[in-house]
Amino acid sequence: MNAMRENDTFVLSKPVEATIIGEHRTVVLPLGTVVTVVLVFGDPSSPAAYEVEAFLPKDDAYALATVEARDAG
């Protein structure tokens, strides 16, 4: 697995729970959602997880989720 950096994108390999930015509403990002890495947790060469952002056209909003590194890309 190649470590990702901020601004890299990938497609979710499984559904992930996310929070709408600026709201207290939780949604599930479905498998196949394109996300952008906004923060790398842990050692950049061997991260533990990523904070990712996805645009939700239906809601005209962005959502944030944490994805374990083993589930990314």
Tab-separated table of N, CA and C in Angstrom:
chain	number	residue	atom	x	y	z
A	1	MET	N	0.848	-1.187	0.000
A	1	MET	CA	0.000	0.000	0.000
A	1	MET	C	0.891	1.247	0.000
A	2	ASN	N	0.591	2.165	-0.871
A	2	ASN	CA	1.302	3.440	-0.907
A	2	ASN	C	0.631	4.414	0.049
A	3	ALA	N	1.427	5.116	0.834
A	3	ALA	CA	0.876	6.114	1.747
A	3	ALA	C	0.339	7.287	0.943
A	4	MET	N	-0.779	7.811	1.369
A	4	MET	CA	-1.383	8.967	0.707
A	4	MET	C	-0.945	10.234	1.419
A	5	ARG	N	-1.047	11.325	0.688
A	5	ARG	CA	-0.721	12.637	1.249
A	5	ARG	C	-1.953	13.519	1.140
A	6	GLU	N	-1.898	14.654	1.830
A	6	GLU	CA	-3.007	15.603	1.739
A	6	GLU	C	-3.241	15.976	0.288
A	7	ASN	N	-4.503	16.102	-0.073
A	7	ASN	CA	-5.005	16.439	-1.409
A	7	ASN	C	-5.031	15.266	-2.375
A	8	ASP	N	-4.543	14.078	-1.979
A	8	ASP	CA	-4.706	12.891	-2.812
A	8	ASP	C	-6.175	12.484	-2.779
A	9	THR	N	-6.619	11.836	-3.817
A	9	THR	CA	-7.999	11.346	-3.865
A	9	THR	C	-7.999	9.831	-4.029
A	10	PHE	N	-9.080	9.215	-3.565
A	10	PHE	CA	-9.276	7.784	-3.786
A	10	PHE	C	-10.769	7.484	-3.694
A	11	VAL	N	-11.128	6.271	-4.053
A	11	VAL	CA	-12.515	5.822	-4.039
A	11	VAL	C	-12.708	4.910	-2.835
A	12	LEU	N	-13.766	5.156	-2.077
A	12	LEU	CA	-14.033	4.332	-0.894
A	12	LEU	C	-14.302	2.883	-1.296
A	13	SER	N	-13.677	1.965	-0.564
A	13	SER	CA	-13.849	0.541	-0.842
A	13	SER	C	-14.973	-0.082	-0.012
A	14	LYS	N	-15.530	0.725	0.895
A	14	LYS	CA	-16.675	0.278	1.688
A	14	LYS	C	-17.393	1.516	2.215
A	15	PRO	N	-18.654	1.390	2.632
A	15	PRO	CA	-19.372	2.543	3.182
A	15	PRO	C	-18.688	3.063	4.441
A	16	VAL	N	-18.746	4.393	4.615
A	16	VAL	CA	-18.097	5.046	5.755
A	16	VAL	C	-19.043	6.097	6.330
A	17	GLU	N	-19.150	6.139	7.654
A	17	GLU	CA	-19.954	7.159	8.327
A	17	GLU	C	-19.206	8.491	8.293
A	18	ALA	N	-19.929	9.567	7.998
A	18	ALA	CA	-19.320	10.898	7.894
A	18	ALA	C	-20.248	11.928	8.526
A	19	THR	N	-19.676	13.090	8.831
A	19	THR	CA	-20.440	14.193	9.414
A	19	THR	C	-20.454	15.359	8.430
A	20	ILE	N	-21.637	15.916	8.209
A	20	ILE	CA	-21.768	17.084	7.345
A	20	ILE	C	-21.063	18.249	8.025
A	21	ILE	N	-20.193	18.937	7.285
A	21	ILE	CA	-19.455	20.069	7.846
A	21	ILE	C	-20.431	21.182	8.221
A	22	GLY	N	-20.311	21.678	9.452
A	22	GLY	CA	-21.156	22.764	9.926
A	22	GLY	C	-22.501	22.321	10.462
A	23	GLU	N	-22.739	21.025	10.466
A	23	GLU	CA	-24.008	20.492	10.977
A	23	GLU	C	-23.704	19.368	11.961
A	24	HIS	N	-24.712	18.933	12.644
A	24	HIS	CA	-24.552	17.799	13.561
A	24	HIS	C	-25.245	16.581	12.970
A	25	ARG	N	-25.234	16.512	11.649
A	25	ARG	CA	-25.924	15.427	10.952
A	25	ARG	C	-24.906	14.429	10.419
A	26	THR	N	-25.207	13.155	10.638
A	26	THR	CA	-24.342	12.083	10.169
A	26	THR	C	-24.966	11.440	8.942
A	27	VAL	N	-24.117	11.109	7.970
A	27	VAL	CA	-24.549	10.420	6.754
A	27	VAL	C	-23.608	9.243	6.532
A	28	VAL	N	-23.986	8.374	5.637
A	28	VAL	CA	-23.111	7.272	5.239
A	28	VAL	C	-22.673	7.527	3.806
A	29	LEU	N	-21.357	7.609	3.616
A	29	LEU	CA	-20.817	7.743	2.266
A	29	LEU	C	-20.769	6.334	1.671
A	30	PRO	N	-21.432	6.117	0.538
A	30	PRO	CA	-21.486	4.764	-0.007
A	30	PRO	C	-20.174	4.320	-0.657
A	31	LEU	N	-20.040	3.036	-0.792
A	31	LEU	CA	-18.940	2.444	-1.534
A	31	LEU	C	-18.825	3.156	-2.882
A	32	GLY	N	-17.635	3.466	-3.323
A	32	GLY	CA	-17.439	4.126	-4.612
A	32	GLY	C	-17.400	5.639	-4.560
A	33	THR	N	-17.624	6.232	-3.384
A	33	THR	CA	-17.567	7.685	-3.247
A	33	THR	C	-16.121	8.153	-3.401
A	34	VAL	N	-15.907	9.183	-4.206
A	34	VAL	CA	-14.577	9.776	-4.361
A	34	VAL	C	-14.362	10.741	-3.211
A	35	VAL	N	-13.242	10.561	-2.496
A	35	VAL	CA	-12.912	11.402	-1.346
A	35	VAL	C	-11.521	12.001	-1.530
A	36	THR	N	-11.286	13.112	-0.830
A	36	THR	CA	-9.998	13.795	-0.847
A	36	THR	C	-9.405	13.761	0.552
A	37	VAL	N	-8.128	13.412	0.642
A	37	VAL	CA	-7.433	13.385	1.928
A	37	VAL	C	-7.189	14.822	2.380
A	38	VAL	N	-7.647	15.163	3.597
A	38	VAL	CA	-7.413	16.502	4.141
A	38	VAL	C	-6.456	16.487	5.329
A	39	LEU	N	-6.229	15.291	5.911
A	39	LEU	CA	-5.315	15.182	7.043
A	39	LEU	C	-4.816	13.741	7.117
A	40	VAL	N	-3.523	13.592	7.393
A	40	VAL	CA	-2.913	12.275	7.558
A	40	VAL	C	-2.619	12.084	9.043
A	41	PHE	N	-3.114	10.978	9.619
A	41	PHE	CA	-2.877	10.677	11.027
A	41	PHE	C	-1.691	9.733	11.162
A	42	GLY	N	-0.740	10.091	12.017
A	42	GLY	CA	0.409	9.237	12.264
A	42	GLY	C	1.579	9.589	11.368
A	43	ASP	N	2.515	8.664	11.288
A	43	ASP	CA	3.719	8.816	10.477
A	43	ASP	C	3.315	8.937	9.002
A	44	PRO	N	3.698	10.011	8.317
A	44	PRO	CA	3.302	10.188	6.921
A	44	PRO	C	3.725	9.043	6.001
A	45	SER	N	4.812	8.334	6.346
A	45	SER	CA	5.250	7.228	5.490
A	45	SER	C	4.501	5.927	5.792
A	46	SER	N	3.843	5.883	6.947
A	46	SER	CA	3.066	4.708	7.331
A	46	SER	C	1.894	5.153	8.207
A	47	PRO	N	0.927	5.878	7.613
A	47	PRO	CA	-0.156	6.471	8.403
A	47	PRO	C	-1.091	5.434	9.025
A	48	ALA	N	-1.725	5.852	10.113
A	48	ALA	CA	-2.720	5.013	10.778
A	48	ALA	C	-4.096	5.203	10.145
A	49	ALA	N	-4.392	6.450	9.736
A	49	ALA	CA	-5.709	6.769	9.184
A	49	ALA	C	-5.647	8.088	8.421
A	50	TYR	N	-6.744	8.379	7.742
A	50	TYR	CA	-6.868	9.628	6.990
A	50	TYR	C	-8.190	10.301	7.328
A	51	GLU	N	-8.165	11.619	7.439
A	51	GLU	CA	-9.401	12.400	7.491
A	51	GLU	C	-9.687	12.752	6.046
A	52	VAL	N	-10.877	12.423	5.578
A	52	VAL	CA	-11.212	12.651	4.179
A	52	VAL	C	-12.465	13.513	4.063
A	53	GLU	N	-12.584	14.156	2.917
A	53	GLU	CA	-13.714	15.041	2.636
A	53	GLU	C	-14.374	14.561	1.352
A	54	ALA	N	-15.698	14.637	1.329
A	54	ALA	CA	-16.455	14.281	0.132
A	54	ALA	C	-17.513	15.348	-0.110
A	55	PHE	N	-17.743	15.677	-1.376
A	55	PHE	CA	-18.817	16.605	-1.725
A	55	PHE	C	-20.086	15.803	-1.954
A	56	LEU	N	-21.181	16.284	-1.382
A	56	LEU	CA	-22.485	15.631	-1.514
A	56	LEU	C	-23.389	16.518	-2.359
A	57	PRO	N	-23.457	16.264	-3.657
A	57	PRO	CA	-24.243	17.145	-4.531
A	57	PRO	C	-25.714	17.260	-4.117
A	58	LYS	N	-26.301	16.152	-3.659
A	58	LYS	CA	-27.713	16.162	-3.251
A	58	LYS	C	-27.971	17.177	-2.145
A	59	ASP	N	-27.010	17.302	-1.208
A	59	ASP	CA	-27.145	18.216	-0.073
A	59	ASP	C	-26.433	19.545	-0.304
A	60	ASP	N	-25.687	19.648	-1.420
A	60	ASP	CA	-24.847	20.819	-1.695
A	60	ASP	C	-23.989	21.131	-0.466
A	61	ALA	N	-23.331	20.083	0.042
A	61	ALA	CA	-22.540	20.198	1.266
A	61	ALA	C	-21.350	19.258	1.186
A	62	TYR	N	-20.422	19.461	2.114
A	62	TYR	CA	-19.257	18.589	2.243
A	62	TYR	C	-19.377	17.802	3.538
A	63	ALA	N	-18.794	16.609	3.534
A	63	ALA	CA	-18.800	15.764	4.725
A	63	ALA	C	-17.375	15.310	5.024
A	64	LEU	N	-17.086	15.122	6.312
A	64	LEU	CA	-15.783	14.634	6.759
A	64	LEU	C	-15.935	13.253	7.377
A	65	ALA	N	-14.942	12.402	7.114
A	65	ALA	CA	-14.927	11.056	7.680
A	65	ALA	C	-13.494	10.657	7.971
A	66	THR	N	-13.338	9.719	8.878
A	66	THR	CA	-12.026	9.139	9.153
A	66	THR	C	-12.005	7.733	8.574
A	67	VAL	N	-10.968	7.460	7.784
A	67	VAL	CA	-10.817	6.167	7.128
A	67	VAL	C	-9.492	5.563	7.572
A	68	GLU	N	-9.514	4.342	8.063
A	68	GLU	CA	-8.270	3.675	8.432
A	68	GLU	C	-7.411	3.494	7.188
A	69	ALA	N	-6.118	3.603	7.347
A	69	ALA	CA	-5.201	3.542	6.212
A	69	ALA	C	-5.363	2.235	5.438
A	70	ARG	N	-5.602	1.133	6.135
A	70	ARG	CA	-5.744	-0.161	5.436
A	70	ARG	C	-6.980	-0.205	4.538
A	71	ASP	N	-7.955	0.696	4.772
A	71	ASP	CA	-9.168	0.744	3.956
A	71	ASP	C	-9.109	1.793	2.847
A	72	ALA	N	-7.998	2.509	2.754
A	72	ALA	CA	-7.876	3.578	1.759
A	72	ALA	C	-7.254	3.053	0.477
A	73	GLY	N	-7.771	3.570	-0.624
A	73	GLY	CA	-7.187	3.303	-1.922
A	73	GLY	C	-7.293	1.894	-2.326
